[in-house]
Coordinates of N, CA, C and O in Angstrom, one line a residue:
M1 N 15.6 9.9 23.6 CA 16.9 9.4 23.8 C 17.6 9.3 22.4 O 17.0 8.9 21.4
T2 N 18.8 9.8 22.3 CA 19.5 9.8 21.0 C 20.0 8.4 20.7 O 20.5 7.6 21.6
Q3 N 20.0 8.0 19.5 CA 20.6 6.7 19.0 C 22.1 6.9 19.0 O 22.6 7.9 18.4
L4 N 22.8 5.9 19.5 CA 24.3 6.0 19.4 C 24.8 4.9 18.5 O 24.3 3.8 18.5
S5 N 25.6 5.3 17.6 CA 26.3 4.3 16.7 C 27.3 3.5 17.6 O 27.6 3.9 18.7
G6 N 27.8 2.4 17.1 CA 28.8 1.7 17.8 C 30.0 2.5 18.2 O 30.4 2.5 19.4
G7 N 30.5 3.3 17.3 CA 31.7 4.2 17.6 C 31.3 5.2 18.7 O 32.1 5.4 19.6
D8 N 30.2 5.8 18.5 CA 29.8 6.9 19.5 C 29.6 6.2 20.9 O 30.0 6.8 21.9
M9 N 29.0 5.1 20.9 CA 28.7 4.4 22.2 C 30.0 4.1 22.9 O 30.2 4.3 24.1
W10 N 31.0 3.6 22.1 CA 32.3 3.3 22.8 C 33.0 4.6 23.2 O 33.7 4.6 24.3
D11 N 32.9 5.7 22.5 CA 33.4 7.0 22.9 C 32.8 7.4 24.2 O 33.5 7.8 25.2
F12 N 31.5 7.2 24.3 CA 30.8 7.5 25.6 C 31.3 6.6 26.7 O 31.5 7.1 27.8
V13 N 31.5 5.3 26.5 CA 32.0 4.4 27.5 C 33.4 4.8 27.9 O 33.7 4.8 29.1
D14 N 34.2 5.1 26.9 CA 35.6 5.5 27.3 C 35.6 6.8 28.1 O 36.4 6.9 29.1
G15 N 34.7 7.7 27.8 CA 34.6 9.0 28.6 C 34.2 8.7 30.0 O 34.7 9.2 30.9
G16 N 33.2 7.8 30.1 CA 32.7 7.4 31.4 C 33.7 6.7 32.2 O 33.9 6.9 33.4
C17 N 34.5 5.8 31.6 CA 35.6 5.1 32.3 C 36.6 6.1 32.8 O 37.2 6.0 33.9
A18 N 36.9 7.1 32.0 CA 37.9 8.1 32.3 C 37.5 8.9 33.6 O 38.2 9.1 34.5
V19 N 36.2 9.3 33.6 CA 35.6 10.0 34.7 C 35.6 9.1 35.9 O 36.0 9.6 37.0
F20 N 35.2 7.9 35.7 CA 35.2 6.9 36.9 C 36.6 6.7 37.4 O 36.7 6.6 38.7
A21 N 37.6 6.6 36.6 CA 38.9 6.4 37.0 C 39.4 7.6 37.9 O 40.0 7.4 39.0
V22 N 39.1 8.8 37.4 CA 39.4 10.0 38.2 C 38.7 10.0 39.6 O 39.3 10.2 40.6
G23 N 37.4 9.6 39.5 CA 36.6 9.6 40.7 C 37.2 8.6 41.7 O 37.2 8.8 42.9
T24 N 37.6 7.4 41.2 CA 38.2 6.4 42.0 C 39.4 6.9 42.7 O 39.6 6.7 43.9
V25 N 40.3 7.6 42.0 CA 41.5 8.1 42.6 C 41.2 9.2 43.6 O 41.7 9.2 44.7
L26 N 40.3 10.1 43.3 CA 39.9 11.2 44.2 C 39.3 10.6 45.5 O 39.4 11.3 46.5
S27 N 38.6 9.5 45.4 CA 37.9 9.0 46.5 C 38.8 7.9 47.3 O 38.3 7.2 48.2
G28 N 40.0 7.9 46.9 CA 40.9 6.9 47.5 C 40.6 5.5 47.3 O 40.9 4.6 48.1
G29 N 40.0 5.2 46.1 CA 39.6 3.8 45.8 C 38.3 3.4 46.2 O 37.8 2.3 45.9
A30 N 37.6 4.3 47.0 CA 36.2 4.0 47.5 C 35.2 3.7 46.3 O 34.3 2.9 46.5
A31 N 35.4 4.4 45.2 CA 34.4 4.3 44.1 C 34.5 2.9 43.5 O 33.4 2.4 43.1
A32 N 35.6 2.3 43.5 CA 35.7 0.9 42.9 C 35.5 -0.2 44.0 O 35.4 -1.4 43.7
A33 N 35.3 0.2 45.3 CA 35.2 -0.8 46.3 C 33.8 -1.3 46.5 O 33.6 -2.5 46.9
N34 N 32.8 -0.6 46.1 CA 31.4 -1.1 46.2 C 31.1 -2.0 45.0 O 31.8 -1.9 44.0
P35 N 30.0 -2.8 45.1 CA 29.8 -3.8 44.0 C 29.5 -3.1 42.6 O 30.1 -3.6 41.6
V36 N 28.8 -2.0 42.6 CA 28.5 -1.4 41.3 C 29.8 -0.8 40.7 O 30.2 -1.0 39.6
G37 N 30.6 -0.1 41.6 CA 31.9 0.4 41.1 C 32.9 -0.7 40.7 O 33.6 -0.5 39.7
G38 N 32.8 -1.8 41.4 CA 33.7 -2.9 41.0 C 33.4 -3.4 39.6 O 34.2 -3.8 38.8
T39 N 32.0 -3.5 39.3 CA 31.6 -4.0 38.0 C 32.0 -3.0 37.0 O 32.5 -3.4 35.9
I40 N 31.9 -1.7 37.2 CA 32.3 -0.7 36.3 C 33.8 -0.8 36.0 O 34.3 -0.7 34.9
A41 N 34.5 -0.9 37.1 CA 36.0 -0.9 37.0 C 36.4 -2.2 36.2 O 37.3 -2.0 35.3
A42 N 35.8 -3.3 36.4 CA 36.1 -4.5 35.6 C 35.7 -4.3 34.2 O 36.5 -4.7 33.3
G43 N 34.6 -3.7 33.9 CA 34.2 -3.4 32.5 C 35.2 -2.5 31.8 O 35.5 -2.7 30.7
C44 N 35.6 -1.5 32.5 CA 36.5 -0.5 32.0 C 37.9 -1.2 31.7 O 38.5 -0.9 30.7
A45 N 38.3 -2.0 32.6 CA 39.6 -2.8 32.4 C 39.5 -3.7 31.2 O 40.4 -3.7 30.4
A46 N 38.3 -4.3 31.0 CA 38.1 -5.2 29.9 C 38.1 -4.4 28.6 O 38.7 -4.8 27.6
R47 N 37.5 -3.2 28.6 CA 37.4 -2.3 27.5 C 38.8 -1.9 27.1 O 39.2 -1.9 25.9
Q48 N 39.7 -1.5 28.0 CA 41.0 -1.1 27.8 C 41.8 -2.2 27.1 O 42.6 -2.0 26.2
A49 N 41.6 -3.4 27.7 CA 42.4 -4.6 27.1 C 41.9 -4.9 25.7 O 42.7 -5.1 24.8
Y50 N 40.6 -4.7 25.4 CA 40.1 -5.0 24.1 C 40.7 -3.9 23.1 O 41.1 -4.3 22.0
K51 N 40.7 -2.7 23.5 CA 41.3 -1.6 22.7 C 42.8 -1.9 22.4 O 43.2 -1.7 21.3
A52 N 43.5 -2.4 23.4 CA 44.9 -2.6 23.2 C 45.2 -3.8 22.2 O 46.2 -3.7 21.5
F53 N 44.3 -4.7 22.1 CA 44.5 -5.9 21.2 C 43.8 -5.7 19.9 O 44.0 -6.5 19.0
S54 N 42.9 -4.7 19.7 CA 42.2 -4.6 18.5 C 42.9 -3.6 17.5 O 43.8 -2.9 17.9

C-alpha cells in the first residue's frame, strides 16, 4: 500500500466524492439512500464545507 501525504489523501477523497456524486445522480439518488452511501454523502458534504471555509 502506498503512503499518502495529507494533500494526496484529500485529492483522493475529493476524487472519490466526485465519482460518488456522479453515481448518485446516475442511480437517481439510490447511491446516497443506503446507510453506507449516506455516510459517504455526509462526509463529502462536510469536506466541501471545510474546503469552502479554509
